[in-house]
Short mmCIF file of C-alpha atoms in Angstrom, two decimals:
data_model
loop_
_atom_site.label_atom_id
_atom_site.label_comp_id
_atom_site.label_asym_id
_atom_site.label_seq_id
_atom_site.Cartn_x
_atom_site.Cartn_y
_atom_site.Cartn_z
CA MET L 1 48.12 125.36 70.46
CA THR L 2 50.87 122.73 70.87
CA MET L 3 52.17 124.49 73.97
CA LEU L 4 48.69 124.41 75.52
CA VAL L 5 48.37 120.69 74.81
CA ASP L 6 51.82 120.01 76.32
CA ARG L 7 50.95 122.03 79.41
CA ALA L 8 47.66 120.19 79.83
CA ALA L 9 49.48 116.84 79.53
CA THR L 10 52.04 117.94 82.15
CA LEU L 11 49.30 119.01 84.55
CA THR L 12 47.52 115.68 84.04
CA ILE L 13 50.71 113.78 84.90
CA GLN L 14 51.28 115.95 87.97
CA ASP L 15 47.69 115.40 89.14
CA GLU L 16 48.06 111.65 88.69
CA ASN L 17 51.39 111.65 90.55
CA ARG L 18 49.81 113.52 93.47
CA LYS L 19 47.03 110.93 93.61
CA GLN L 20 49.57 108.11 93.50
CA LEU L 21 51.58 109.83 96.24
CA GLY L 22 48.51 110.08 98.47
CA ALA L 23 47.63 106.43 97.88
CA PHE L 24 51.16 105.31 98.68
CA LEU L 25 51.30 107.39 101.87
CA ARG L 26 48.00 105.92 103.07
CA ALA L 27 49.13 102.38 102.30
CA ARG L 28 52.39 102.86 104.21
CA ARG L 29 50.63 104.53 107.15
CA GLU L 30 48.06 101.77 107.44
CA SER L 31 50.73 99.04 107.29
CA LEU L 32 52.61 100.24 110.40
CA ASP L 33 52.07 98.95 113.93
CA PRO L 34 51.82 101.87 116.40
CA GLN L 35 53.05 99.75 119.31
CA ARG L 36 56.18 98.68 117.46
CA LEU L 37 56.97 102.34 116.88
CA GLY L 38 56.61 103.03 120.59
CA LEU L 39 53.45 105.13 120.26
CA PRO L 40 51.13 105.15 123.29
CA ARG L 41 47.70 103.57 123.13
CA SER L 42 45.07 106.27 122.91
CA GLY L 43 41.50 105.23 122.41
CA ARG L 44 39.97 102.71 120.07
CA ARG L 45 41.38 102.58 116.53
CA ARG L 46 38.77 102.29 113.82
CA THR L 47 41.37 101.81 111.07
CA PRO L 48 44.61 99.81 110.97
CA GLY L 49 48.04 101.37 111.26
CA LEU L 50 48.93 104.91 112.27
CA ARG L 51 46.64 107.89 112.40
CA ARG L 52 47.41 110.89 110.24
CA GLU L 53 48.14 113.01 113.31
CA GLU L 54 50.70 110.43 114.45
CA VAL L 55 52.55 110.57 111.15
CA ALA L 56 52.44 114.37 111.29
CA MET L 57 53.86 114.29 114.82
CA LEU L 58 56.67 111.88 113.88
CA ALA L 59 57.56 113.96 110.80
CA ASP L 60 57.14 117.29 112.64
CA VAL L 61 54.65 118.69 110.11
CA GLY L 62 51.15 120.09 110.48
CA VAL L 63 48.25 117.63 110.58
CA THR L 64 46.19 119.64 108.10
CA TRP L 65 49.12 119.94 105.71
CA TYR L 66 49.83 116.20 105.88
CA THR L 67 46.13 115.45 105.32
CA TRP L 68 46.19 117.58 102.19
CA LEU L 69 49.28 115.67 100.99
CA GLU L 70 47.46 112.36 101.41
CA GLN L 71 44.43 113.80 99.61
CA GLY L 72 46.57 114.59 96.57
CA ARG L 73 46.32 118.36 96.88
CA GLU L 74 48.97 120.68 95.42
CA VAL L 75 51.10 121.41 98.49
CA ASN L 76 54.63 121.18 96.97
CA PRO L 77 56.63 119.49 99.75
CA SER L 78 60.36 120.17 100.08
CA ALA L 79 63.03 117.46 100.01
CA THR L 80 63.62 117.92 103.75
CA VAL L 81 59.96 117.43 104.59
CA MET L 82 59.63 114.42 102.27
CA GLN L 83 62.63 112.80 103.93
CA ALA L 84 61.06 113.37 107.36
CA ILE L 85 57.82 111.76 106.18
CA ALA L 86 59.69 108.83 104.63
CA THR L 87 61.52 108.31 107.93
CA ALA L 88 58.28 108.51 109.91
CA LEU L 89 56.72 105.89 107.63
CA GLN L 90 59.76 103.59 107.89
CA CYS L 91 60.31 103.69 104.12
CA SER L 92 63.07 101.67 102.49
CA PRO L 93 65.54 103.50 100.18
CA THR L 94 63.53 102.37 97.14
CA GLU L 95 60.25 103.52 98.71
CA THR L 96 61.81 106.85 99.72
CA ARG L 97 62.99 107.46 96.18
CA HIS L 98 59.53 106.58 94.90
CA LEU L 99 57.99 109.19 97.23
CA PHE L 100 60.39 111.87 96.01
CA VAL L 101 59.65 111.14 92.35
CA LEU L 102 55.88 111.26 92.90
CA ALA L 103 56.28 114.52 94.85
CA GLY L 104 57.78 116.12 91.73
CA LEU L 105 61.13 116.97 93.29
CA THR L 106 64.06 117.71 90.98
CA PRO L 107 66.66 115.00 90.21
CA GLY L 108 69.27 116.66 92.41
CA GLU L 109 66.92 116.46 95.40
CA ILE L 110 65.92 112.84 94.89
CA PRO L 111 68.03 110.56 97.10
CA PRO L 112 70.04 107.92 95.24
CA LEU L 113 69.57 104.31 96.17
CA SER L 114 71.87 103.23 98.96
CA GLY L 115 75.51 102.97 97.99
CA CYS L 116 75.78 99.89 100.19
CA GLU L 117 74.00 97.00 98.53
CA LEU L 118 73.49 94.02 100.82
CA ILE L 119 74.43 90.71 99.22
CA SER L 120 72.48 87.72 100.47
CA ASP L 121 74.07 84.44 101.53
CA GLY L 122 72.35 82.82 98.57
CA THR L 123 74.00 85.24 96.15
CA ARG L 124 77.41 84.59 97.68
CA ARG L 125 76.86 80.83 97.35
CA LEU L 126 75.91 81.36 93.71
CA LEU L 127 79.14 83.24 93.03
CA ASP L 128 81.22 80.62 94.82
CA SER L 129 79.49 77.81 92.92
CA LEU L 130 80.59 79.41 89.64
CA ASN L 131 84.29 78.89 90.44
CA PRO L 132 86.55 78.43 88.50
CA GLN L 133 84.58 80.76 86.21
CA PRO L 134 85.37 84.34 87.34
CA ALA L 135 82.15 86.08 88.39
CA SER L 136 81.07 89.33 90.01
CA ILE L 137 77.96 91.42 90.62
CA GLN L 138 78.13 95.02 89.47
CA ARG L 139 75.91 98.06 89.60
CA PRO L 140 75.06 100.31 86.64
CA SER L 141 77.81 102.63 87.96
CA PHE L 142 80.32 99.75 87.54
CA ASP L 143 80.72 99.38 91.30
CA ILE L 144 81.67 95.82 92.21
CA VAL L 145 79.47 94.69 95.10
CA ALA L 146 80.35 90.98 95.20
CA TRP L 147 82.84 88.60 93.58
CA ASN L 148 84.27 85.11 93.76
CA ASP L 149 87.90 84.03 94.20
CA SER L 150 88.44 83.38 90.50
CA PHE L 151 87.41 86.93 89.57
CA SER L 152 89.81 88.34 92.15
CA ARG L 153 92.67 86.20 90.79
CA LEU L 154 91.81 87.02 87.18
CA MET L 155 92.10 90.75 87.85
CA GLY L 156 95.02 90.44 90.29
CA VAL L 157 93.20 92.36 93.01
CA ASP L 158 92.19 91.37 96.54
CA PHE L 159 88.89 93.24 96.80
CA ALA L 160 88.65 92.62 100.53
CA LEU L 161 91.64 94.94 100.99
CA ILE L 162 90.15 97.74 98.87
CA PRO L 163 87.81 100.39 100.35
CA ASP L 164 84.20 100.08 99.18
CA ASP L 165 84.31 103.35 97.23
CA GLU L 166 87.30 102.12 95.20
CA ARG L 167 85.71 98.83 94.10
CA ASN L 168 84.73 100.19 90.73
CA CYS L 169 85.84 98.79 87.37
CA ILE L 170 86.58 102.20 85.84
CA TYR L 171 88.29 103.63 88.94
CA LEU L 172 90.50 100.54 89.25
CA TYR L 173 91.44 100.76 85.57
CA LEU L 174 92.44 104.39 86.09
CA THR L 175 94.36 103.90 89.36
CA ASN L 176 95.48 100.28 89.74
CA PRO L 177 98.43 99.20 87.52
CA VAL L 178 97.79 95.48 88.04
CA TRP L 179 94.10 95.72 87.11
CA ARG L 180 95.00 97.81 84.07
CA SER L 181 97.69 95.35 82.94
CA ARG L 182 95.26 92.41 83.08
CA LEU L 183 93.13 94.07 80.39
CA GLY L 184 96.07 94.11 77.98
CA VAL L 185 97.54 96.92 75.95
CA SER L 186 94.82 98.68 73.95
CA ASP L 187 94.11 102.29 73.06
CA THR L 188 90.38 101.61 73.01
CA VAL L 189 89.81 100.35 76.58
CA LEU L 190 89.64 103.83 78.11
CA GLN L 191 87.47 105.10 75.24
CA THR L 192 85.10 102.20 75.87
CA PHE L 193 84.88 102.97 79.59
CA VAL L 194 84.09 106.61 78.83
CA ALA L 195 81.32 105.53 76.44
CA TYR L 196 79.98 103.03 78.98
CA PHE L 197 79.78 105.58 81.77
CA ARG L 198 78.25 108.30 79.60
CA ALA L 199 75.44 105.95 78.59
CA ALA L 200 74.90 104.73 82.16
CA MET L 201 74.85 108.26 83.58
CA ALA L 202 72.33 109.67 81.11
CA GLU L 203 69.32 109.07 83.38
CA HIS L 204 71.17 110.10 86.55
CA ARG L 205 72.24 113.65 85.66
CA GLY L 206 72.26 115.89 88.70
CA GLU L 207 72.31 113.02 91.19
CA PRO L 208 75.12 113.59 93.73
CA PHE L 209 76.22 109.93 93.73
CA TRP L 210 76.81 109.90 89.97
CA GLU L 211 78.18 113.44 89.72
CA ASN L 212 80.68 112.74 92.51
CA LYS L 213 81.81 109.53 90.83
CA LEU L 214 82.40 111.32 87.53
CA ALA L 215 84.33 114.08 89.32
CA ARG L 216 86.49 111.42 90.96
CA PHE L 217 87.32 109.88 87.58
CA PHE L 218 88.32 113.33 86.33
CA ALA L 219 90.50 113.92 89.40
CA VAL L 220 92.56 110.74 88.95
CA SER L 221 92.72 110.75 85.15
CA PRO L 222 93.09 113.88 83.01
CA GLU L 223 92.98 111.50 80.04
CA PHE L 224 89.51 110.29 81.04
CA GLU L 225 88.33 113.90 81.43
CA ALA L 226 89.77 114.88 78.06
CA LEU L 227 88.00 112.01 76.32
CA TRP L 228 84.76 112.82 78.14
CA HIS L 229 84.75 116.37 76.76
CA LYS L 230 86.29 115.57 73.37
CA ARG L 231 84.28 112.55 72.25
CA TYR L 232 80.54 111.99 72.53
CA GLU L 233 80.20 108.25 72.25
CA VAL L 234 77.83 106.02 74.19
CA SER L 235 77.92 102.26 74.51
CA GLY L 236 76.11 99.66 76.58
CA VAL L 237 77.76 96.65 78.19
CA GLU L 238 77.43 93.57 76.03
CA ASN L 239 78.40 89.94 75.79
CA LYS L 240 81.64 89.62 73.83
CA ILE L 241 85.01 87.90 73.63
CA LYS L 242 87.52 89.66 75.87
CA THR L 243 91.31 89.37 75.95
CA PHE L 244 93.24 89.21 79.22
CA SER L 245 96.95 89.32 80.00
CA HIS L 246 98.58 87.42 82.86
CA PRO L 247 102.24 87.49 83.97
CA GLN L 248 102.49 83.66 84.02
CA LEU L 249 99.87 82.72 81.43
CA GLY L 250 100.38 85.38 78.80
CA GLU L 251 97.33 86.40 76.74
CA PHE L 252 94.11 84.38 76.61
CA THR L 253 90.48 85.07 75.73
CA LEU L 254 87.26 84.52 77.65
CA GLN L 255 83.59 84.97 76.79
CA GLN L 256 82.06 87.85 78.76
CA MET L 257 78.46 87.07 79.74
CA TYR L 258 75.98 89.34 81.55
CA TRP L 259 72.72 88.47 83.31
CA TYR L 260 70.45 91.05 84.90
CA SER L 261 68.59 90.68 88.18
CA ALA L 262 64.82 90.37 88.28
CA PRO L 263 63.08 92.68 88.68
CA ARG L 264 65.65 94.43 86.53
CA ASN L 265 67.20 97.23 88.55
CA GLY L 266 70.41 97.59 86.60
CA SER L 267 72.55 95.36 88.80
CA ARG L 268 74.09 92.59 86.76
CA LEU L 269 75.90 89.31 87.16
CA LEU L 270 79.08 89.10 85.09
CA VAL L 271 80.63 85.70 84.35
CA TYR L 272 83.66 84.89 82.19
CA LEU L 273 83.58 81.55 80.35
CA PRO L 274 86.35 79.77 78.43
CA VAL L 275 85.98 79.56 74.65
CA ASP L 276 89.04 77.44 73.86
CA ALA L 277 91.68 75.20 75.44
CA ALA L 278 93.87 78.17 76.39
CA GLY L 279 91.00 79.73 78.31
CA GLU L 280 90.22 76.48 80.11
CA GLN L 281 93.87 76.09 81.10
CA ALA L 282 93.97 79.70 82.32
CA LEU L 283 90.91 79.23 84.54
CA ALA L 284 92.28 75.95 85.89
CA PHE L 285 95.51 77.76 86.80
CA LEU L 286 93.60 80.57 88.51
CA ALA L 287 91.50 78.04 90.45
CA ARG L 288 94.66 76.63 92.02
CA GLY L 289 95.39 80.09 93.44
#
């Protein structure tokens, strides 16, 4: 009996997702300007946006099949076809991912959000205004997408000279001796990073972006891989007092503070604040370059 109830609930969710998919497709289609897409004028248009046959032509799918998709019928589109439709409808990465989820595709087929996150001028001004407090913006994967001068000096790394795919807190800890030395000598730092990444990856299993990042950690650090398979600990990032080590300043502590973007998409602003005179002196020293 329980299995029948669960199956009925699953079918209800699938039906609702198909309806939502159809509604989203129609809304996107009707929002597009045919002339801006280079489509020829052909007769009087009774409705705004593209016609269904135009979307089908741009995506190279059958008109009847596409009509059924918009009507919420059970047509089971493939990832390739959904990508073609998303391209035809000029979908953003977030909208494309939304389409894939509603279409019921498996996690491995759903495209990750773009690895290249554009940082606005306003965000850069915000980071610069926080100097001498070290600040950065990070993704859930611990990729560093923006930073200010104080953060770069705190960690002893010139991020502008590092390839985009290496600007990652965990990867730098595993591969960069200067970055690692700034976090002091502790047996728990690597364990904490493993727990952080396990928790962050839980909802991204099977996604190529996350699986490839984990494989890269394994490749550069057998110790990370051993801890990943040996221990099953999870931990979320949190505000706490953190100790740093500097060749001229010695050890000092700063308050680690996180703020999340709105709407919350996982990206976070990290700022380090002084908690005592030693921390204030350290940040003043870093500000002088």
